[in-house]
CSV table of C-alpha atoms in Angstrom, one decimal:
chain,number,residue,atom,x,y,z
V,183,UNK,CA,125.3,-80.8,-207.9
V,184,UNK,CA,123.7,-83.9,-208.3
V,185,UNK,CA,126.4,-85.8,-206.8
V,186,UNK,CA,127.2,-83.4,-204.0
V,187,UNK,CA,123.7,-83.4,-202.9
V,188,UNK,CA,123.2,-86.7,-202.4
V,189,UNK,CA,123.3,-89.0,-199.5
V,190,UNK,CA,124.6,-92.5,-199.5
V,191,UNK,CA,122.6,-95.3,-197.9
V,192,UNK,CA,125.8,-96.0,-195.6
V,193,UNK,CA,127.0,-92.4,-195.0
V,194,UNK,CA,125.1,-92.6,-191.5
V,195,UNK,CA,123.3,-89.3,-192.3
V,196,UNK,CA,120.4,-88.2,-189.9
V,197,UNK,CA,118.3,-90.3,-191.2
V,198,UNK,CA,120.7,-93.1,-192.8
V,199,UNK,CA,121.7,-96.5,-191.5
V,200,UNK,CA,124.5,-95.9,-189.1
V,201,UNK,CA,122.0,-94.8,-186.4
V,202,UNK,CA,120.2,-98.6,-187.1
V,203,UNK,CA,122.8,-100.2,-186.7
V,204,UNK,CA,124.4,-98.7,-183.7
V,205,UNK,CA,120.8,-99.4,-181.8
V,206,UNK,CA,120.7,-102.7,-183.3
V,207,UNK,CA,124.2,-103.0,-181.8
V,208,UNK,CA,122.8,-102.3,-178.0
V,209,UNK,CA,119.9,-104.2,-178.3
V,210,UNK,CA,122.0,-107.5,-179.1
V,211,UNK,CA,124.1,-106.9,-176.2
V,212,UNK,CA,121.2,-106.5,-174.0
V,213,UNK,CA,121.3,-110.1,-173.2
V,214,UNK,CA,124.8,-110.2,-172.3
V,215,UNK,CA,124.6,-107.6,-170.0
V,216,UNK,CA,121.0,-108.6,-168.0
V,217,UNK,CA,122.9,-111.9,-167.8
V,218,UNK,CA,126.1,-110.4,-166.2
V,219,UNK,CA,123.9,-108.5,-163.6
V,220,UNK,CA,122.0,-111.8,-163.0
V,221,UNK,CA,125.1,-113.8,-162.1
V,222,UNK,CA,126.4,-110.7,-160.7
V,223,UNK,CA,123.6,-111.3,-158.5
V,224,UNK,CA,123.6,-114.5,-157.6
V,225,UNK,CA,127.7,-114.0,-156.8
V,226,UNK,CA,126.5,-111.3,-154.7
V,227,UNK,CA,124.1,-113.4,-152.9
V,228,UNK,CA,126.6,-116.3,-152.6
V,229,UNK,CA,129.1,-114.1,-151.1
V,230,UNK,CA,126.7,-113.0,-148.7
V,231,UNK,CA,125.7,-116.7,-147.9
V,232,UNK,CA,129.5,-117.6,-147.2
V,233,UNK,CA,130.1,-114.7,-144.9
V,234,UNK,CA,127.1,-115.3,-143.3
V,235,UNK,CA,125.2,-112.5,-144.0
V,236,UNK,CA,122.0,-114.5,-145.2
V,237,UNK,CA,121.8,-118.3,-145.2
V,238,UNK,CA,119.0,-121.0,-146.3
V,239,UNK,CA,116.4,-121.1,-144.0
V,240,UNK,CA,115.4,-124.3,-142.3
V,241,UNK,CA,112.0,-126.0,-141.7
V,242,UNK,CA,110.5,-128.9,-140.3
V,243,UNK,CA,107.2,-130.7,-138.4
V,244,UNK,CA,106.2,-129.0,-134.9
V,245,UNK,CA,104.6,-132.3,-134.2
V,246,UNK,CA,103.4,-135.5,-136.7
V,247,UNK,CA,100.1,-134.1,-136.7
V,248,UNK,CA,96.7,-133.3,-134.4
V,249,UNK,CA,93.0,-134.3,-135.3
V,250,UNK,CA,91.2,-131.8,-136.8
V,251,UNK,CA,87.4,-131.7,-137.8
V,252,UNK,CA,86.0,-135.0,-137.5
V,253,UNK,CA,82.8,-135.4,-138.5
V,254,UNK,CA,81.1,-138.8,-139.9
V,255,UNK,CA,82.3,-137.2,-143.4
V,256,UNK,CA,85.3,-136.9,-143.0
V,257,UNK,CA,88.7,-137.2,-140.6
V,258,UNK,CA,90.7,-134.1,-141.1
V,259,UNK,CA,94.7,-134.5,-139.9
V,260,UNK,CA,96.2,-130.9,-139.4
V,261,UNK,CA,99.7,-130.7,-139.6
V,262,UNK,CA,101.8,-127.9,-138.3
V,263,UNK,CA,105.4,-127.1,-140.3
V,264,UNK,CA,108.1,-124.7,-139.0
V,265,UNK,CA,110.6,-122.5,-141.0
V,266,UNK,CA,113.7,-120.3,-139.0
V,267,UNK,CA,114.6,-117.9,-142.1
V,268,UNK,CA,117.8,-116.6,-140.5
V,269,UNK,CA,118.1,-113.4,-143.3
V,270,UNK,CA,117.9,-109.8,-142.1
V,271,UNK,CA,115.3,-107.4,-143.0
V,272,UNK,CA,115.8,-106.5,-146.6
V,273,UNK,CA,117.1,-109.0,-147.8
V,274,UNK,CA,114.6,-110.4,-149.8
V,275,UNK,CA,115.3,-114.0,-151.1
V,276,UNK,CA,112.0,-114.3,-152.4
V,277,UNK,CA,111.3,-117.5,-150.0
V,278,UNK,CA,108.7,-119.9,-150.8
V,279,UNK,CA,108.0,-123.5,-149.3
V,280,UNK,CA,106.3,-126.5,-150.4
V,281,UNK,CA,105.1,-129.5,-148.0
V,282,UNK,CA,104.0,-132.6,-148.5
V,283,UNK,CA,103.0,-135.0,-145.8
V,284,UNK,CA,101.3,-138.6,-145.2
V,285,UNK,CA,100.1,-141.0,-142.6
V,286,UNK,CA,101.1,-144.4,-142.9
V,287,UNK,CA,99.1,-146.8,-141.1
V,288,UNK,CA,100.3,-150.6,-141.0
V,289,UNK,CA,102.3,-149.7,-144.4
V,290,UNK,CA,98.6,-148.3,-146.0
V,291,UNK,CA,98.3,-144.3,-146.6
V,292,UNK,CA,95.5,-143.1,-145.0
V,293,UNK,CA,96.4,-139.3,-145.7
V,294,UNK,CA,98.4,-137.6,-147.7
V,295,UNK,CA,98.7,-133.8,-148.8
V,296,UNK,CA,100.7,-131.0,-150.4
V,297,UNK,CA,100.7,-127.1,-149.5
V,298,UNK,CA,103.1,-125.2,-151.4
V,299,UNK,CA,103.7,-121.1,-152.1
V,300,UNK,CA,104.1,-120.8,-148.4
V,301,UNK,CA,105.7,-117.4,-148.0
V,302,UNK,CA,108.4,-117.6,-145.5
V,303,UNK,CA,108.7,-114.0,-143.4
V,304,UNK,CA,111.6,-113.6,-141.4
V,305,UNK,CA,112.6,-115.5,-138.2
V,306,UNK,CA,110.5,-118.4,-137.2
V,307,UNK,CA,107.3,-118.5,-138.3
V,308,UNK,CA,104.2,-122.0,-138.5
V,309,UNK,CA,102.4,-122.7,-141.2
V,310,UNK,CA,99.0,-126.0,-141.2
V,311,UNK,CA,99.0,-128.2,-143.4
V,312,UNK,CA,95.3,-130.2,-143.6
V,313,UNK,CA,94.8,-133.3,-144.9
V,314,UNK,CA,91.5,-135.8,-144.6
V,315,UNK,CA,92.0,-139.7,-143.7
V,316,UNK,CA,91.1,-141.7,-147.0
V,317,UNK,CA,88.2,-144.1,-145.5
V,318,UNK,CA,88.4,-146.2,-148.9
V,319,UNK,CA,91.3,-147.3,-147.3
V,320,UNK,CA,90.7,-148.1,-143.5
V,321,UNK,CA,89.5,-151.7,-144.4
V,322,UNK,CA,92.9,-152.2,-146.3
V,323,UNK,CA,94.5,-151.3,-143.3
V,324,UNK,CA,92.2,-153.2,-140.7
V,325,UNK,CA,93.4,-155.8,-142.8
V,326,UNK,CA,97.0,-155.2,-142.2
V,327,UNK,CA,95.7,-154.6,-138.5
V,328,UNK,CA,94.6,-158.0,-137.8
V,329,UNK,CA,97.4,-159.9,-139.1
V,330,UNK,CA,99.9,-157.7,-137.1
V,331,UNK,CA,98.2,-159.1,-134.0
V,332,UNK,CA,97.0,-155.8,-133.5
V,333,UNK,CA,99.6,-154.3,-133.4
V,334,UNK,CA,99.6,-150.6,-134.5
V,335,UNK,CA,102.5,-148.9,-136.8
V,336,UNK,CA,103.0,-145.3,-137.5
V,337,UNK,CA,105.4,-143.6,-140.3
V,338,UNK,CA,104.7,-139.8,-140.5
V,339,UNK,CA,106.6,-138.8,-143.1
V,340,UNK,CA,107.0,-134.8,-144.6
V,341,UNK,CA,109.0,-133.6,-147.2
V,342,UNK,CA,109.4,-129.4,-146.6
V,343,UNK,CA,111.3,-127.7,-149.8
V,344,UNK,CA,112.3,-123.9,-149.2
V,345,UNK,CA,113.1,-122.4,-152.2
V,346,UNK,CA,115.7,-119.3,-152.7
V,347,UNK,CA,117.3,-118.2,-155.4
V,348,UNK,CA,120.1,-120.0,-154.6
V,349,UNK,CA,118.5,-123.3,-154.9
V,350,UNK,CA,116.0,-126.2,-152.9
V,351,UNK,CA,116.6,-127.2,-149.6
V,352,UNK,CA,114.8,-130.0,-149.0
V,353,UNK,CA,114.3,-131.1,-145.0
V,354,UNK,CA,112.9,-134.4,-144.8
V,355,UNK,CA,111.1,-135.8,-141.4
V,356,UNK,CA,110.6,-139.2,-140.6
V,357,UNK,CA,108.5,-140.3,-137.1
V,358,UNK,CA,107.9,-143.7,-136.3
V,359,UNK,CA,106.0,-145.3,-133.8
V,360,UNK,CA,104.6,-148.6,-132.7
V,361,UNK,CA,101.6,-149.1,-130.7
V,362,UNK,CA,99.4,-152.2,-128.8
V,363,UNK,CA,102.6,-154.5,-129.7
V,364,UNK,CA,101.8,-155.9,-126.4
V,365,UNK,CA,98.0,-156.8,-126.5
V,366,UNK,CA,95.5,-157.3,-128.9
V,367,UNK,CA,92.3,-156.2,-127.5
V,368,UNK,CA,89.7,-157.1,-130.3
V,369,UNK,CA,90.0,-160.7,-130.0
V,370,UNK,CA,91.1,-160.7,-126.2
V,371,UNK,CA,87.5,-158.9,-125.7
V,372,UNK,CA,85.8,-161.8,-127.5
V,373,UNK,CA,88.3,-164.4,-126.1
V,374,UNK,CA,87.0,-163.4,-122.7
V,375,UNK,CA,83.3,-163.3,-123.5
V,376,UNK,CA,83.6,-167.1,-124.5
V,377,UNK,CA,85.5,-167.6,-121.5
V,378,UNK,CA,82.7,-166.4,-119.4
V,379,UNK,CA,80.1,-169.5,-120.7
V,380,UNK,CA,83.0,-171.4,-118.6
V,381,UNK,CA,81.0,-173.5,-115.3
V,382,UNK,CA,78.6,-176.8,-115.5
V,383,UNK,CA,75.0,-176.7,-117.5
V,384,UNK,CA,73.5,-179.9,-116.3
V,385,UNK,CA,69.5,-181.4,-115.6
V,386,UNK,CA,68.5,-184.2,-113.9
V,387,UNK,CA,65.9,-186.4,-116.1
V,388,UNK,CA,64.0,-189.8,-115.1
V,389,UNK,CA,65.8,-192.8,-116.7
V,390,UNK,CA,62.3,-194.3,-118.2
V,391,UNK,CA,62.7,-191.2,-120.3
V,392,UNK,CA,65.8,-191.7,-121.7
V,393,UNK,CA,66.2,-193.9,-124.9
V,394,UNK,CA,67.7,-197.2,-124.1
V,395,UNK,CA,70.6,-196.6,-126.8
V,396,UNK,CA,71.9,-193.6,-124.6
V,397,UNK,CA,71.8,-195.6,-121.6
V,398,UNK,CA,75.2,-197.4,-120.6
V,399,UNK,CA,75.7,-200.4,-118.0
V,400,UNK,CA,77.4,-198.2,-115.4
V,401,UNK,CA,73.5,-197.0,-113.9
V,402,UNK,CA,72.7,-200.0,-112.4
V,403,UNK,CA,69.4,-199.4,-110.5
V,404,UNK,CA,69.5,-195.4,-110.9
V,405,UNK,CA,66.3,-193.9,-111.5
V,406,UNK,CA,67.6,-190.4,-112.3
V,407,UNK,CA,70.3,-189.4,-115.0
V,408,UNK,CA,72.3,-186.2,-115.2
V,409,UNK,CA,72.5,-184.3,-118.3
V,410,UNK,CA,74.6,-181.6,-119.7
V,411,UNK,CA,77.8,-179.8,-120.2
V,412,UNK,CA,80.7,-178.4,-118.6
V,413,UNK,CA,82.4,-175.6,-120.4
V,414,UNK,CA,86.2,-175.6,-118.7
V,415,UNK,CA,87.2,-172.5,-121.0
V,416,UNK,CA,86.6,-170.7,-124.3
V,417,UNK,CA,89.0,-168.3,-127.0
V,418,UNK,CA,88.5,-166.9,-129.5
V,419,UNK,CA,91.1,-166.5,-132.7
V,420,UNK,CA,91.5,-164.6,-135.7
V,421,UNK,CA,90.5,-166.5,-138.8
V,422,UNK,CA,91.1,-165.3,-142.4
V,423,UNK,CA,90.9,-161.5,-143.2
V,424,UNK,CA,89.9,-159.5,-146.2
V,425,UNK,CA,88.4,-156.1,-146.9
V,426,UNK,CA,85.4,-157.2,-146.4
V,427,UNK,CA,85.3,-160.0,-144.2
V,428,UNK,CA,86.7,-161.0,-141.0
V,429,UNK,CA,86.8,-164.6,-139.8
V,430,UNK,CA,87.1,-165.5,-136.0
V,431,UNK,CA,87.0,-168.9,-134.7
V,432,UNK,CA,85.6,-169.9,-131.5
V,433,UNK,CA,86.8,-172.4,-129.6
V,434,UNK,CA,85.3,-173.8,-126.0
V,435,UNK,CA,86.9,-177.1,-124.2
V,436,UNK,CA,83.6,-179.2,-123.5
V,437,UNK,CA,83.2,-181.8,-121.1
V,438,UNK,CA,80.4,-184.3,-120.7
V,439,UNK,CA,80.0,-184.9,-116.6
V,440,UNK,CA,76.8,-186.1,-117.5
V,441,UNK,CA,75.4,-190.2,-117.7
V,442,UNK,CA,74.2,-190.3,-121.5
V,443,UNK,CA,76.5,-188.7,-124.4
V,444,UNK,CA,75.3,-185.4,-125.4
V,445,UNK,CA,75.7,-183.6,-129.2
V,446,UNK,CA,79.5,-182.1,-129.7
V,447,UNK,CA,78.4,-179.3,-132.5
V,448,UNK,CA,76.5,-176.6,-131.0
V,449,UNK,CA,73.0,-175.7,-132.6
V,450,UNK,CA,73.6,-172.0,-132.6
V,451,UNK,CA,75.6,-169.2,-131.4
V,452,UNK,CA,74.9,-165.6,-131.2
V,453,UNK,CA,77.7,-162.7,-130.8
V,454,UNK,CA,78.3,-159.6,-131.5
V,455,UNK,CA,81.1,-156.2,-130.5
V,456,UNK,CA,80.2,-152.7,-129.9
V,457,UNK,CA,83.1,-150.5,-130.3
V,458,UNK,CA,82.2,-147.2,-129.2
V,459,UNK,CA,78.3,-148.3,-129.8
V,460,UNK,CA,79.2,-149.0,-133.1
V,461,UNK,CA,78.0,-152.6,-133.8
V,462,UNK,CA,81.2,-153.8,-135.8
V,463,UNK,CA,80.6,-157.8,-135.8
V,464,UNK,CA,77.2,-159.2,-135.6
V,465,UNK,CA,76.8,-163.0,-136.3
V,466,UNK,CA,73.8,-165.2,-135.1
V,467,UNK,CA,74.8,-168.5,-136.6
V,468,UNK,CA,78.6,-170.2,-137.9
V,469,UNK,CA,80.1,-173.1,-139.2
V,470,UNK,CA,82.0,-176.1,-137.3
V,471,UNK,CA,85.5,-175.7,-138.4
V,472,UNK,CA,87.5,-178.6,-140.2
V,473,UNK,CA,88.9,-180.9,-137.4
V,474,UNK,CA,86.1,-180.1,-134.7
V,475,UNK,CA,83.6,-181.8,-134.1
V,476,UNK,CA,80.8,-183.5,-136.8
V,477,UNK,CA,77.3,-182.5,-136.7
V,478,UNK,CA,76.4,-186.5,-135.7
V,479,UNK,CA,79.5,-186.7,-132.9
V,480,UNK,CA,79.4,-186.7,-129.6
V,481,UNK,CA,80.7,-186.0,-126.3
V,482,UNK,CA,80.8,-189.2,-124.3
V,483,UNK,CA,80.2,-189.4,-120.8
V,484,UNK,CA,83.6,-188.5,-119.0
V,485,UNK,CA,84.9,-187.3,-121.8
V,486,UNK,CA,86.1,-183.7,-122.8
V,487,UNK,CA,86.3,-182.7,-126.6
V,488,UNK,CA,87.5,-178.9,-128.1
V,489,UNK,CA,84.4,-177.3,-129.9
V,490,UNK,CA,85.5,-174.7,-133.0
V,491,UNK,CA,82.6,-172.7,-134.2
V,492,UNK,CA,83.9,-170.0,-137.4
V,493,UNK,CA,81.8,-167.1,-137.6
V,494,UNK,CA,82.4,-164.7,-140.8
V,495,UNK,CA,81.5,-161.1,-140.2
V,496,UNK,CA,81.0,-157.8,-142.6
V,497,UNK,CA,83.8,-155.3,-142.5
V,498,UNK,CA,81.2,-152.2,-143.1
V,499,UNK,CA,81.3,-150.5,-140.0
V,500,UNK,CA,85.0,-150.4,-139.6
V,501,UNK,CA,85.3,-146.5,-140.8
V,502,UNK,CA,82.2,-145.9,-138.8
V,503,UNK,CA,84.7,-147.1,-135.4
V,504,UNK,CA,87.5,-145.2,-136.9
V,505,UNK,CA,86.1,-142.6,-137.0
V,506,UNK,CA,84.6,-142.7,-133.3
V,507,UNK,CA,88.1,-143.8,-131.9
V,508,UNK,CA,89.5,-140.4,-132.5
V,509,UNK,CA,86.5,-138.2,-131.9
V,510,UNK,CA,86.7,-136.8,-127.9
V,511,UNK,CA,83.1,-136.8,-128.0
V,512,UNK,CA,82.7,-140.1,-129.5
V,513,UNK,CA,83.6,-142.5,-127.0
V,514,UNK,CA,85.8,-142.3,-123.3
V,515,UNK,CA,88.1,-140.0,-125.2
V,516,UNK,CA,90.5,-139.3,-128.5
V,517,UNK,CA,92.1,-142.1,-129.5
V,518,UNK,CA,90.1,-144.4,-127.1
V,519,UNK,CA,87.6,-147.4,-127.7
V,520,UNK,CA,85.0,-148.7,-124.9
V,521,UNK,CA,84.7,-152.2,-126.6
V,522,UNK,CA,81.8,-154.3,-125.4
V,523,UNK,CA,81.6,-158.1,-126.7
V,524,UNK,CA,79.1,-160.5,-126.6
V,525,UNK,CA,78.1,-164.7,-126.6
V,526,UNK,CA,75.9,-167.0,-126.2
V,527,UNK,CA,76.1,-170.8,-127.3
V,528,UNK,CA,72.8,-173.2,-127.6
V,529,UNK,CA,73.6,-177.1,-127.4
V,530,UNK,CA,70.5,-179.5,-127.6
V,531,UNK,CA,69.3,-181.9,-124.8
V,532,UNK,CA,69.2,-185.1,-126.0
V,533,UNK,CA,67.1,-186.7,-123.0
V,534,UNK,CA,64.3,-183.8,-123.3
V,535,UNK,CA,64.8,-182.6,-126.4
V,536,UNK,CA,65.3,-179.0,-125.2
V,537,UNK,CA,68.5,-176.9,-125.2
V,538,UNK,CA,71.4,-175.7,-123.1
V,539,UNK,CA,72.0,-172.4,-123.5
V,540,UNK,CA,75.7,-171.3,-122.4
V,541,UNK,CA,74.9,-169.0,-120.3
V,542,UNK,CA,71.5,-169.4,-119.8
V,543,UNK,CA,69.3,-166.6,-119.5
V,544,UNK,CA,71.4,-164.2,-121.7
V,545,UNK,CA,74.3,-163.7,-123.9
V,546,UNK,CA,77.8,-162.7,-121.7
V,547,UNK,CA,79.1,-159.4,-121.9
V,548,UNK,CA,82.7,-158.6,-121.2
V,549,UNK,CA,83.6,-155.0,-121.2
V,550,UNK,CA,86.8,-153.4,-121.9
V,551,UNK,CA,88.6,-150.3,-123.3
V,552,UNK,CA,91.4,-149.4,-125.3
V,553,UNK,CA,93.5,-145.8,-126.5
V,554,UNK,CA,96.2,-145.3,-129.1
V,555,UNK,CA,98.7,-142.3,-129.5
V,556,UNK,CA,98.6,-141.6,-133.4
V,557,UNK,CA,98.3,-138.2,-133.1
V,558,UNK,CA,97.6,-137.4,-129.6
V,559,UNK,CA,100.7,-136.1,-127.9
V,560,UNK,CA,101.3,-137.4,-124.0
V,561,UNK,CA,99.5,-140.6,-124.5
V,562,UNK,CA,100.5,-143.8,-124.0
V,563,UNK,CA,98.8,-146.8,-126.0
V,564,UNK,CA,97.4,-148.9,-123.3
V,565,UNK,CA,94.5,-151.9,-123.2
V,566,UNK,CA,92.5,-153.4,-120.2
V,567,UNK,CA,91.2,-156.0,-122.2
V,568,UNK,CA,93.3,-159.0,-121.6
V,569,UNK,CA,92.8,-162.5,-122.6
V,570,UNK,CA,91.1,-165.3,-120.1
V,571,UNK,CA,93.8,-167.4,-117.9
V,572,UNK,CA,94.4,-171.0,-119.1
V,573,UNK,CA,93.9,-173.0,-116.4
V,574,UNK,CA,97.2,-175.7,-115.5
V,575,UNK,CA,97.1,-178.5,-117.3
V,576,UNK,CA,95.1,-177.4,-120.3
């Protein structure tokens, strides 16, 4: 009875092992099989892909970017990406893209981004991209600016990844552009505002009034002397550059028509550049440059000497421009700069002990504008200021 009656452990009775093990059985080859419809899958959706049925879907930049919100904050850069997903209606591939995207400036980034889960419907379809202009770095790249002569150069660069099942697609952009490689209106501005001092400052004193050491034999019996300067032209050139300072140097081609020497170094000299009202430089006093002329020189009657005055001024308002060179309601218009430059120059009298002031009542200002195409489509990058003409001979 005893042995009849019972149940072995392995029998598979209703309640016995057999059932364990055949369920234990099925849930090892669970893996197998989800991995068989997975690739089963994935063949399905490769066969589809090589007969045409559904295909990777493509992307790219609409433009390299437009301004967005610009504010004194911040300069926001809104980028517009395309994608063509080419699959029919239910076909779902579970499409996502990424984007990334930067500005290149001079070889400096002045904005960079990334946007990614960007679901991808069917057919064409846009999606922005926004990213702000780093202004930590615009003196870096005014830097880079002034020792390109000015010269503007633009990379655009995106990176759009569509992901499918099947794998990333990467589509990379490149745009390129160079701009104001044929003027350089910063320093042609200033150039042009020394070049206005240009005519002849001169006085007419007694000779009993002038010191008997500044007196040559070529008077004779000439009871008048004439004093003064003529200025046959000024430039202006770019100096050392850092992120915080810029250096321009001055130079004016002096000529004594006068009877008595006067002083080659200038006492003073005052100038200054509005960009868009923004008061960039700002200098009211420099230094004579090695090679021109010594504080104790001078100009000899007849004679004609080149003058160098370096001026150092503060980078600090160069976002400030920046930013008002692509605001349309900052200055003539996006992208554009109303420059405004001016100079004066003070030499002493020697006779009188007064000054010469080049020009005389009031600093010069020479007026000019500029535009770039970064970002604004159907523009060209264009300049009126231009540099003064060198006369023949000089």
């Amino acid at each position: 009875m005893s042995e009849a009656g019972s149940a072995d452990p392995g029998s598979g009775g209703p309640n016995g092992g057999s059932g364990g093990s055949r369920l234990g059985a099925l849930v090892a080859t669970w893996p197998r099989k989800i991995g068989v419809v997975l690739g089963g899958f994935v063949g399905l959706l490769v066969v589809l892909s090589v007969l045409g049925i559904i295909g990777a879907p493509s992307a790219g930049l609409v433009d390299r970017g437009d301004w967005g919100e610009v504010t004194d904050e911040r300069t926001e850069i809104v980028t517009t990406v395309w994608v063509d997903n080419p699959n029919p209606v239910g076909v779902s591939l579970g499409n996502t893209v990424t984007a990334e995207y930067d500005i290149v400036l001079n070889g400096v980034v002045l904005a960079e981004g990334t946007k990614s889960d960007v679901e991808v419907p069917k057919g064409n379809s846009t999606t922005e991209l926004r990213t702000d202009v780093i202004n930590d770095r615009l003196a870096a790249w005014w830097v880079r600016y002034v020792r390109a002569d000015e010269t503007v150069a633009l990379d655009a660069n995106a990176t759009v990844n569509v992901n499918t099942p099947l794998g990333t697609v990467p589509h990379d952009v490149h745009r390129e552009r160079t701009m104001l490689n044929e003027s350089t209106p910063v320093i042609d501005a200033l150039s042009a505002s020394v070049n206005e001092t240009s005519g002849t400052y001169t006085e007419s004193a007694s000779a009993s009034e002038v010191d008997d050491s500044l007196l040559g034999d070529t008077l004779g019996d000439s009871d008048t002397v004439t004093v003064g300067y003529e200025v046959e032209r000024g430039w202006a050139t770019w100096g050392e550059v850092s992120e915080s300072e810029t250096t321009v140097r001055f130079h004016m081609l002096v000529h004594n028509p006068g009877d008595v020497p006067v002083p080659a170094a200038p006492d003073g000299l005052g100038v200054s550049i509005d960009m868009n009202d923004v008061r960039t430089f700002e200098a009211e006093s420099g230094e004579l440059s090695a090679g021109s002329a010594g504080a104790d020189e001078v100009i000899a009657p007849g004679e004609t000497e080149e003058v160098t005055y370096t001026v150092t001024m503060d980078n600090g308002q160069v976002d400030d421009w920046f930013t008002s060179h692509v605001r349309e309601d900052a200055g003539p218009g996006a992208e554009a700069t109303a420059v405004s430059a001016q100079f004066q120059v003070v030499f002493e009298n020697p006779v009188t002990g007064g000054e010469f002031r080049f020009p005389r009542d009031s600093p010069v200002t020479y007026d000019c504008a500029f535009q770039t195409a970064i970002l604004v489509d159907d523009q060209n990058s264009t300049s009126t200021c231009e540099p003064p003409t060198v006369p023949s001979g000089n």
